[in-house]
Short mmCIF file of C-alpha atoms in Angstrom, two decimals:
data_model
loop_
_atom_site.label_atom_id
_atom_site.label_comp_id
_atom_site.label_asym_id
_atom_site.label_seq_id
_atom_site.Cartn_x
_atom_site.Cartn_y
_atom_site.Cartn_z
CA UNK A 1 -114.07 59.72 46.48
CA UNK A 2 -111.79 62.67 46.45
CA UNK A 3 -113.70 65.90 45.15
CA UNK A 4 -112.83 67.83 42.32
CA UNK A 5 -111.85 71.06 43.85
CA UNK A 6 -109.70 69.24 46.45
CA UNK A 7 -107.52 67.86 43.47
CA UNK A 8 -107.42 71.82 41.96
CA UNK A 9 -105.96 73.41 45.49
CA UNK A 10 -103.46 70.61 45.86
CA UNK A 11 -102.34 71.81 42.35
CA UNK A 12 -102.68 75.00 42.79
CA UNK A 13 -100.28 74.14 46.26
CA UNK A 14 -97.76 72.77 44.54
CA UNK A 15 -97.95 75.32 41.79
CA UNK A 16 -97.42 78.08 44.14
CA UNK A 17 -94.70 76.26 46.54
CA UNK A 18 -92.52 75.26 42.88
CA UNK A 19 -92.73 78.77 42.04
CA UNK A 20 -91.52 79.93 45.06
CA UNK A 21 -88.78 76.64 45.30
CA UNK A 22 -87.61 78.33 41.95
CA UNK A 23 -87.34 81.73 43.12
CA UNK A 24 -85.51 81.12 45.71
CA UNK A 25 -83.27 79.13 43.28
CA UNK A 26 -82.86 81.81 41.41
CA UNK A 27 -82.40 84.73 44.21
CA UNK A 28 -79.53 82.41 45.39
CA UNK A 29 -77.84 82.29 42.26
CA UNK A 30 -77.93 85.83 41.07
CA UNK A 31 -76.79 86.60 45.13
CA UNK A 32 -73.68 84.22 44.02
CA UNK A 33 -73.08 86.15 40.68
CA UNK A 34 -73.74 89.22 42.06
CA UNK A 35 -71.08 88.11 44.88
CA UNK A 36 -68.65 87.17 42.68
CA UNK A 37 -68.79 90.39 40.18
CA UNK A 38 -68.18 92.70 43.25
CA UNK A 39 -65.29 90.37 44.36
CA UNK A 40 -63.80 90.84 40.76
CA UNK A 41 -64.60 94.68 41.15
CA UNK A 42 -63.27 95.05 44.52
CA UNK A 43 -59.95 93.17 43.04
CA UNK A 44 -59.95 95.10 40.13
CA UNK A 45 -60.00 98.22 42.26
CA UNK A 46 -57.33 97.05 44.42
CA UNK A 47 -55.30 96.46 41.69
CA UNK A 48 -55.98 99.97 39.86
CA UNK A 49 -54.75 101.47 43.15
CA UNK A 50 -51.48 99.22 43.09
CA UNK A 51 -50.82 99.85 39.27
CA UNK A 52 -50.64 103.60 40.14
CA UNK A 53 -48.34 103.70 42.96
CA UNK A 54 -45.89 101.09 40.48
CA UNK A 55 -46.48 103.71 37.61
CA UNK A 56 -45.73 107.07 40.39
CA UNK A 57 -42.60 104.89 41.87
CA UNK A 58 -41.12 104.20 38.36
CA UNK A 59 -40.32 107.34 38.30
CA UNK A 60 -40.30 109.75 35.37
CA UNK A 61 -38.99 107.98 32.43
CA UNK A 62 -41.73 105.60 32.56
CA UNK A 63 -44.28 107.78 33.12
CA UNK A 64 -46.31 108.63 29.59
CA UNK A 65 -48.09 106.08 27.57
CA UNK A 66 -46.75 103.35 29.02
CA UNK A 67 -47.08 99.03 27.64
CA UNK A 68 -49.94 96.90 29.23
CA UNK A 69 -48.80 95.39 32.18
CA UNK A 70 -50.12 92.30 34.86
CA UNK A 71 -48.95 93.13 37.72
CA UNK A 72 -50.23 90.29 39.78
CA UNK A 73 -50.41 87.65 37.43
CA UNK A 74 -53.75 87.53 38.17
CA UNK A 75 -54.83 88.31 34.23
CA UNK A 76 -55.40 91.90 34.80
CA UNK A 77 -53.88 94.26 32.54
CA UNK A 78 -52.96 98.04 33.61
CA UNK A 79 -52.36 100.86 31.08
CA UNK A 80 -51.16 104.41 32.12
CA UNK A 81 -51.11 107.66 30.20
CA UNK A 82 -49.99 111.25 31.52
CA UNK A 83 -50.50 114.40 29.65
CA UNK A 84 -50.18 118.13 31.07
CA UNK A 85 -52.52 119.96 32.90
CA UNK A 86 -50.90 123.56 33.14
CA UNK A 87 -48.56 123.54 35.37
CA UNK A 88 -49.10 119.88 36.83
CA UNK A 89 -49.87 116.85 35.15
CA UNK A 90 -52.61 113.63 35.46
CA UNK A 91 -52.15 110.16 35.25
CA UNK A 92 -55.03 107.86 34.24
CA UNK A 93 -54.15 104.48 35.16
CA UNK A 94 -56.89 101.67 32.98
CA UNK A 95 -57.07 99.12 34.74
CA UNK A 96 -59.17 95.61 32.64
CA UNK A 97 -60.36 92.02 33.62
CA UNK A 98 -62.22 90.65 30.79
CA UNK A 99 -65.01 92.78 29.92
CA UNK A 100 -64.69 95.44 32.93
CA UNK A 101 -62.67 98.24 33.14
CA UNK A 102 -61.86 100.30 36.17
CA UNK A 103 -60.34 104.08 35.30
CA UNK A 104 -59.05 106.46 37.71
CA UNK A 105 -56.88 109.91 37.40
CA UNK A 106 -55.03 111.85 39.77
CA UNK A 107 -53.09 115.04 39.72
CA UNK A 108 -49.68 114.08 39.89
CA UNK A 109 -46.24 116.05 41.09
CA UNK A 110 -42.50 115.39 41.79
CA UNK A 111 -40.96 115.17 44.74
CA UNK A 112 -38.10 117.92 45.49
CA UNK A 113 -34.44 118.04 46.91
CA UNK A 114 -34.57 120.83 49.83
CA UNK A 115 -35.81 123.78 49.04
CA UNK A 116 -34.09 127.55 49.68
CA UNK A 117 -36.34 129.90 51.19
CA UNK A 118 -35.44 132.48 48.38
CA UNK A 119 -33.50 132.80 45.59
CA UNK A 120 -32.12 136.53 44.32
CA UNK A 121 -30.19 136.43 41.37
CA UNK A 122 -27.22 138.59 41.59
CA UNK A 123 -27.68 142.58 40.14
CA UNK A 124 -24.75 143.35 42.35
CA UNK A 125 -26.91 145.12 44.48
CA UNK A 126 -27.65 143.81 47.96
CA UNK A 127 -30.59 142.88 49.29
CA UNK A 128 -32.19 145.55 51.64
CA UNK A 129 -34.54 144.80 54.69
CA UNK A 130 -36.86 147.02 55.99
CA UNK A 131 -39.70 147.45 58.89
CA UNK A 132 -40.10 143.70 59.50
CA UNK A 133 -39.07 141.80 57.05
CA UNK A 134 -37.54 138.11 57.35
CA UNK A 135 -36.35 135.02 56.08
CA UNK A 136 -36.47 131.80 57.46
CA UNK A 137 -34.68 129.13 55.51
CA UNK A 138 -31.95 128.93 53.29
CA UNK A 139 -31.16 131.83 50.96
CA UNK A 140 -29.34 132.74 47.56
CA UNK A 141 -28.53 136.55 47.57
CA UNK A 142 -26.23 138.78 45.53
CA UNK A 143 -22.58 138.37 46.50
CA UNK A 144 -22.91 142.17 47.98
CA UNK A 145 -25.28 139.76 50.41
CA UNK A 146 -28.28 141.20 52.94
CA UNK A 147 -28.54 144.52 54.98
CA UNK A 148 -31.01 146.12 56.81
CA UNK A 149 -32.30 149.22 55.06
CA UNK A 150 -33.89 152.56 55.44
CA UNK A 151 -36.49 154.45 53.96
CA UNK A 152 -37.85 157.70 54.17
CA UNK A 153 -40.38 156.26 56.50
CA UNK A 154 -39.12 153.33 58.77
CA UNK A 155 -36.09 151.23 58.92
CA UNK A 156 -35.16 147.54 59.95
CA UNK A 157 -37.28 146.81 63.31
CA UNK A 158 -36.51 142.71 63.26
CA UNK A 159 -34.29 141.24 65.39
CA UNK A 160 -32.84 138.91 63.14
CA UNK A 161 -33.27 139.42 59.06
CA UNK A 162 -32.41 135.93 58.38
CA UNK A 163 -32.52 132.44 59.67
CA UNK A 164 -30.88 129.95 57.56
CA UNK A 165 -27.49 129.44 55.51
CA UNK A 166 -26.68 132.32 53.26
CA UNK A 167 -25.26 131.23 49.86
CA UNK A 168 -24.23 133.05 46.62
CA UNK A 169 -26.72 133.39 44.14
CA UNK A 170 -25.30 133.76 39.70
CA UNK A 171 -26.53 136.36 37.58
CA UNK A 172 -29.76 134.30 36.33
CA UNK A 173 -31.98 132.12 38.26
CA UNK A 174 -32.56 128.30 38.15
CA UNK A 175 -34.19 127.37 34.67
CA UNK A 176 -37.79 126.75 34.65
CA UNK A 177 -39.73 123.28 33.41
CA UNK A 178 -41.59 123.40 30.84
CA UNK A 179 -44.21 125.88 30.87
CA UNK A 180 -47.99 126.38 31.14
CA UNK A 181 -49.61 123.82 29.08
CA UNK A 182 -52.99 124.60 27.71
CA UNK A 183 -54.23 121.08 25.83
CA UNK A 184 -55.03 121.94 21.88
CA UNK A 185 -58.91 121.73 21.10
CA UNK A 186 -59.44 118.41 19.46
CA UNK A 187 -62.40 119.26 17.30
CA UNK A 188 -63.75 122.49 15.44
CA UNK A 189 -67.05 122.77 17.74
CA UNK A 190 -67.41 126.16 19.39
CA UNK A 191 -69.06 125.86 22.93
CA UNK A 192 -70.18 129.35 24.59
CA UNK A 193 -70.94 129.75 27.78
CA UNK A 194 -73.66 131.76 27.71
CA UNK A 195 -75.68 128.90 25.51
CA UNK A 196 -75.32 126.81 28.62
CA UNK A 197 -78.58 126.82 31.15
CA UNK A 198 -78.10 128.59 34.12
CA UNK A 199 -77.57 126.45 37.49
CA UNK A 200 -76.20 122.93 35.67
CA UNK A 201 -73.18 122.00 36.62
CA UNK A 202 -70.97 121.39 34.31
CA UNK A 203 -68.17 118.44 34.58
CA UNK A 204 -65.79 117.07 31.85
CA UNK A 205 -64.03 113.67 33.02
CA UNK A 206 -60.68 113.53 32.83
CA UNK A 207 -60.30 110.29 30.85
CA UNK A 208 -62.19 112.79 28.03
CA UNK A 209 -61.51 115.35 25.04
CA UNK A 210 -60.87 118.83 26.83
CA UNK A 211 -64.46 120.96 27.09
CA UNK A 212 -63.26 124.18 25.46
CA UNK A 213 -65.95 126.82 26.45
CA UNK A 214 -65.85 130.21 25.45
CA UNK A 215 -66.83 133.32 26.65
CA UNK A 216 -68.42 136.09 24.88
CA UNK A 217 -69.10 138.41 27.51
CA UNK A 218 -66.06 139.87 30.17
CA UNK A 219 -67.80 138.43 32.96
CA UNK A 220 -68.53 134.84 34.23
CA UNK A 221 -71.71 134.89 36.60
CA UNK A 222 -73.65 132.02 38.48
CA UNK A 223 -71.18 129.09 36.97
CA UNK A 224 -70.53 125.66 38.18
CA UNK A 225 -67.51 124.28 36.23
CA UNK A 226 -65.56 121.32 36.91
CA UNK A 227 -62.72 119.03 35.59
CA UNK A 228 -61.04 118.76 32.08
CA UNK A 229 -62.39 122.25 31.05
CA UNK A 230 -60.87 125.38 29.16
CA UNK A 231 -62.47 128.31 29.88
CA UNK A 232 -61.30 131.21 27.00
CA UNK A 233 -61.77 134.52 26.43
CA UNK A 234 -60.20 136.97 23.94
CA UNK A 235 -59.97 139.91 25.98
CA UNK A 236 -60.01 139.68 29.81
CA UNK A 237 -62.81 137.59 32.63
CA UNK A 238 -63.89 138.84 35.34
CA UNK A 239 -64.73 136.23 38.09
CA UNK A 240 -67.80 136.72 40.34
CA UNK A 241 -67.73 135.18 43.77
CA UNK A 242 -70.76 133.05 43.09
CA UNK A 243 -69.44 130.98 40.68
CA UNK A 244 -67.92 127.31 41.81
CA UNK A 245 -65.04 126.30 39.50
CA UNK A 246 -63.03 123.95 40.73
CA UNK A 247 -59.88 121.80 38.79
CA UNK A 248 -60.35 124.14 35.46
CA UNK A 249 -57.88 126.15 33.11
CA UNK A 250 -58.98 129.75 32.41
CA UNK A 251 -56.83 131.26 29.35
CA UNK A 252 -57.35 134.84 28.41
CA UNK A 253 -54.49 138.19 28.50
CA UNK A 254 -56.33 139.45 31.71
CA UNK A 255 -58.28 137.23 34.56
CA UNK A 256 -59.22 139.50 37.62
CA UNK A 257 -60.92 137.43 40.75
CA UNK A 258 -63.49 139.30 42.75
CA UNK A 259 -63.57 139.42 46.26
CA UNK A 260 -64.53 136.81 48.67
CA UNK A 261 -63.92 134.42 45.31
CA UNK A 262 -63.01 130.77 46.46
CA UNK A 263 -61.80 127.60 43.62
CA UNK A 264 -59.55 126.07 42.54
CA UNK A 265 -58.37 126.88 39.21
CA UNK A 266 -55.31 127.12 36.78
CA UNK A 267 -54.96 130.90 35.30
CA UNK A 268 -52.57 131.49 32.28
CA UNK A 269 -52.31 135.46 30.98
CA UNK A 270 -50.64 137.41 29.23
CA UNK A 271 -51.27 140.81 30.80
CA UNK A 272 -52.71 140.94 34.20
CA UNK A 273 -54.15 138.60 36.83
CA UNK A 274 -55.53 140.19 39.90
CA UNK A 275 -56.82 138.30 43.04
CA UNK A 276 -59.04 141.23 45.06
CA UNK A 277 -59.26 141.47 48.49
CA UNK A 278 -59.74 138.14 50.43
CA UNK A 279 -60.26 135.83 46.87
CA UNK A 280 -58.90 132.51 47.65
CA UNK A 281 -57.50 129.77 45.15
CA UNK A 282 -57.37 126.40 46.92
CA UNK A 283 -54.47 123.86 46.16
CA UNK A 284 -53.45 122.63 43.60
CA UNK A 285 -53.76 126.18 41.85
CA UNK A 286 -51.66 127.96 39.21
CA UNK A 287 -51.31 131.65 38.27
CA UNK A 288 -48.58 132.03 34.93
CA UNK A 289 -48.13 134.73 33.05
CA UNK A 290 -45.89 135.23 30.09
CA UNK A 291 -44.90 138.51 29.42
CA UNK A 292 -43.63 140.95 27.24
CA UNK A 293 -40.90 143.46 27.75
CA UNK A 294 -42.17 146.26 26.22
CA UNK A 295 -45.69 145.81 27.69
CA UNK A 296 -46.42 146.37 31.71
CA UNK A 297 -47.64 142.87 33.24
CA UNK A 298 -48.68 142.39 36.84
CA UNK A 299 -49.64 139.28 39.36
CA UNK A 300 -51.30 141.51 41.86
CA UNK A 301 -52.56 139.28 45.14
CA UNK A 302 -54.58 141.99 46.85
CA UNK A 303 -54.28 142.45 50.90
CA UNK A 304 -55.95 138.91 52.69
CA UNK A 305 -56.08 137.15 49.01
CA UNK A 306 -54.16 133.77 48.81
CA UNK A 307 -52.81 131.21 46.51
CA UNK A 308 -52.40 127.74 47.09
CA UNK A 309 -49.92 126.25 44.87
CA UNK A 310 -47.79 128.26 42.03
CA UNK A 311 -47.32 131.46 40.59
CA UNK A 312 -45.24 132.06 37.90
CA UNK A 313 -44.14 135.57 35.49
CA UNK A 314 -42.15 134.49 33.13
CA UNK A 315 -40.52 136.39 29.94
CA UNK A 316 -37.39 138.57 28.74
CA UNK A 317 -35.43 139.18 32.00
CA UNK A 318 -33.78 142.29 32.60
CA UNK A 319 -36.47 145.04 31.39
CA UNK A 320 -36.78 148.24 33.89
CA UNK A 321 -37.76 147.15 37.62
CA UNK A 322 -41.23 147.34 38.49
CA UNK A 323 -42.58 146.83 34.76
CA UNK A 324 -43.16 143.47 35.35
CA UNK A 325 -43.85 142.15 38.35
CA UNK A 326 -45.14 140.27 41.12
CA UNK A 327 -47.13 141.86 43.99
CA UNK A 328 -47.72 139.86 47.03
CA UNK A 329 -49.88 142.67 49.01
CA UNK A 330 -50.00 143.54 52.49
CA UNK A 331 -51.60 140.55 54.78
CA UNK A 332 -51.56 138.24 51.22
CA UNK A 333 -50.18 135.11 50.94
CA UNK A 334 -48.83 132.39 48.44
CA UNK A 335 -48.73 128.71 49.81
CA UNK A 336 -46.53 126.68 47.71
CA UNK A 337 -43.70 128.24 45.06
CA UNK A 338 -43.15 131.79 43.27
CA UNK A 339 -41.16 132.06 40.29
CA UNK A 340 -40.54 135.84 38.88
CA UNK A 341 -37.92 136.43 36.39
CA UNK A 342 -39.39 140.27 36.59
CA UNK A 343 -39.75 141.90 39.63
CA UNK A 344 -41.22 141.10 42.81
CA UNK A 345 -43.00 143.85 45.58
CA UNK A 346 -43.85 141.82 48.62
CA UNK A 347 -45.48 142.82 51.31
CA UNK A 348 -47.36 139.70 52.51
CA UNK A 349 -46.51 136.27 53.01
CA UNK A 350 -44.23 133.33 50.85
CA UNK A 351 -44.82 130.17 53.14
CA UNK A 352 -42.27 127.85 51.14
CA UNK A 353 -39.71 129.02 48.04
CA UNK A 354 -39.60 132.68 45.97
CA UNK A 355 -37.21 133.14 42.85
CA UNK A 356 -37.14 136.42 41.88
CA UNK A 357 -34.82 138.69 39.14
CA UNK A 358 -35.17 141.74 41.59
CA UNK A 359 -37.06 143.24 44.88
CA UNK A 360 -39.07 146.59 43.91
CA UNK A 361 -40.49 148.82 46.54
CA UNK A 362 -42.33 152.21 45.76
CA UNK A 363 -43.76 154.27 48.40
CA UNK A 364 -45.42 157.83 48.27
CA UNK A 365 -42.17 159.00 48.30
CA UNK A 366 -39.51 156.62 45.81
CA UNK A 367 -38.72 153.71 44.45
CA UNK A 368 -36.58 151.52 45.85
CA UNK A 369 -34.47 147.90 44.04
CA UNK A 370 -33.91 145.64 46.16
CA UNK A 371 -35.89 146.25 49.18
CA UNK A 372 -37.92 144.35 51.21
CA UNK A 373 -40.82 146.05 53.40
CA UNK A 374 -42.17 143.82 56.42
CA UNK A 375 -42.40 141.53 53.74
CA UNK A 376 -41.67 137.45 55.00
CA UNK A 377 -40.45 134.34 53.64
CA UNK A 378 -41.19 130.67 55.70
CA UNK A 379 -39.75 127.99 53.80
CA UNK A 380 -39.49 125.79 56.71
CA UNK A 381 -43.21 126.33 57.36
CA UNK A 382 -44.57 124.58 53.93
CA UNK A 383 -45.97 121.41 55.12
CA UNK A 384 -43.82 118.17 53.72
CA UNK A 385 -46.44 116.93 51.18
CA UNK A 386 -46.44 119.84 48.76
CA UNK A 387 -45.64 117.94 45.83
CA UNK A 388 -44.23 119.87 42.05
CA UNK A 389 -41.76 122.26 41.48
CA UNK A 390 -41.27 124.85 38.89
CA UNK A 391 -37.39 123.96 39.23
CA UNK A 392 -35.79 121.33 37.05
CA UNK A 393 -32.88 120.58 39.12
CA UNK A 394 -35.11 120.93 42.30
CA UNK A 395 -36.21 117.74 41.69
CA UNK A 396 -35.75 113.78 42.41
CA UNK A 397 -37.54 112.00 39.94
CA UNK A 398 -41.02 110.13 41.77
CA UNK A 399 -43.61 111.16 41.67
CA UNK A 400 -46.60 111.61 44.41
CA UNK A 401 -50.07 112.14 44.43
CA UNK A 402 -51.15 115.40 44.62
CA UNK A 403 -55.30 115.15 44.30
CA UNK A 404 -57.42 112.46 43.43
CA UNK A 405 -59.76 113.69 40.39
#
């Protein structure tokens, strides 16, 4: 006669080794479901990536808000949009399969046609070198062409002034694209900066609205800001080095940079922007500034500063030389493109293209138009994948990838 309790464990067994039986069951099949969501998420992200080298290869008449679109057949449908970005633009590229969506954006620019090293439109004065000035790549100049000149205190010292073909510039230079584009605030909420807690990041998607964050003080201190943000002030910022802003626009008529500062950031002013001593802005960077005749307006890149990217003064050309300008200081250096329909005192460093209305020197002694001092352009030293140009017929149509955001 079987006991009692013997009859409970072998119950109580096969309780235990069913519940297990159907656990593993059920492990096996969420494994397979869990499998075969990341296969649909690994093809989904495949095909995102392939949807936005088709949209960059299309070339610029597609690119905008473009129709859905299977690429593969395979029943997922790809959506791009492009809006501006100050001087660049992003393309988010939606890629959906049923009820998951994959969304990535990227900084975007168009590829160029060669590149001169500078381009002088013609005053019908000639360009003057002094000290050690140079320029190595192709170059417009005034039809009165390129000399070596003297000041009161050095002259040329260079071998060789220029190394390149030597072509004859017009009166005006290239047109411009389409300028700095600051995206218009799509609600009436007023963010300041100073209601935000110290030491939180701050980061604004670019698939979102524009953060607009204003500033109430002249200084920003002990910031983190990142991505789709507007940073505004009605007067002027000044920058602290401690602050990490990275991808942002900063709008306000004067934006000074302390020293040691290093971002990357998108400036647009209407007075002065000034990058102190050894303040670096890390590609894909901006500086524009739209000026006024009447008013003095200045770029000033301070000795060992750098930009990585574009700079831009735009406004009425042909005020008096040296009201508006561009100064590229002594050991300074812009990476990428300068554009100056004022005036342009350089002393540092162009590694790839400067247009400029005029050359202004002034030493203890003068003034000089036209001159050069030890300054140096290196078009043939930009590196090949610098992508956007401030040109429009510098350009030939794709587009390429210029960051990942």
């Amino acid at each position: 006669m079987i006991r009692a309790s013997s009859i409970y464990y072998a119950i109580l067994i096969c309780v235990v080794v069913g519940i297990c039986c159907s656990a593993l069951l059920l492990i096996s099949q969420y494994s397979n479901l869990f499998a075969l969501q990341m296969e649909m998420r690994t093809e989904l992200l495949a095909n995102n990536r392939s949807a936005i080298n088709y949209f960059l290869a299309k070339g610029p008449t597609s690119i905008g808000d473009s129709d859905d679109i299977d690429l593969f057949d395979n029943g997922i449908v790809s959506r791009a949009t492009t809006h501006p970005w100050g001087l660049y633009h992003v393309l988010q590229v939606r890629s959906t399969l049923k009820q998951d969506t994959v969304s990535r954006s990227v900084l975007i620019g168009q590829k160029y046609k060669k590149r001169p090293a500078l381009y002088l439109a013609d005053s019908e004065k000639p360009l003057q070198m002094v000290g050690k000035a140079k320029i190595i790549g192709d170059a417009y100049v005034p039809q009165k062409g390129i000399k070596k000149g003297y000041i009161t205190s050095q002259s040329f010292s260079s071998f060789t002034f220029l190394e390149g073909a030597q072509w004859h510039a017009t009166h005006k230079l290239p047109k411009p694209k389409a300028g700095f584009v600051v995206p218009a605030r799509l609600t009436d909420t007023v963010a300041f900066v100073e209601e935000l807690k110290k030491g939180e990041k701050v980061y604004n998607a670019f698939g979102n609205a524009p953060l607009y964050l204003n500033l109430r003080e002249n200084e920003l201190l002990g910031r983190e800001l990142e991505g789709k943000v507007v940073l505004k002030a009605i007067d002027s910022i000044f920058i602290h080095r401690d602050n990490r802003l990275e991808d942002i626009v900063i709008h306000a008529p004067i934006v000074v940079f302390q020293k040691g500062f290093v971002g990357s950031v998108q400036v647009t002013a209407s007075q002065k922007i000034i990058l102190q001593e050894g303040a670096v802005l890390e590609y894909p960077s901006s500086l524009y500034l739209n000026f006024e005749e009447s008013e003095e307006s200045l770029i000033y890149l301070e000795s060992g500063s750098k930009v990585l990217g574009k700079v831009a003064l735009v406004g009425t050309v042909g005020g008096k030389p040296g009201i508006n300008r561009i100064t590229i200081g002594k050991d300074a250096e812009v990476i990428g493109e300068v554009y100056c329909e004022g005036s342009t005192a350089l002393k540092g460093q162009v590694i790839g293209s400067l247009f400029t209305h005029d050359f202004y020197l002034k030493t203890e002694a003068s003034s000089y138009e036209n001159y050069i001092e030890d300054g140096r352009v290196d078009q043939k030293a930009l590196d090949p994948g610098f992508l956007g140009t401030m040109i429009d017929d510098n350009i030939i149509g794709s587009y390429g990838i210029i960051k990942k955001l």
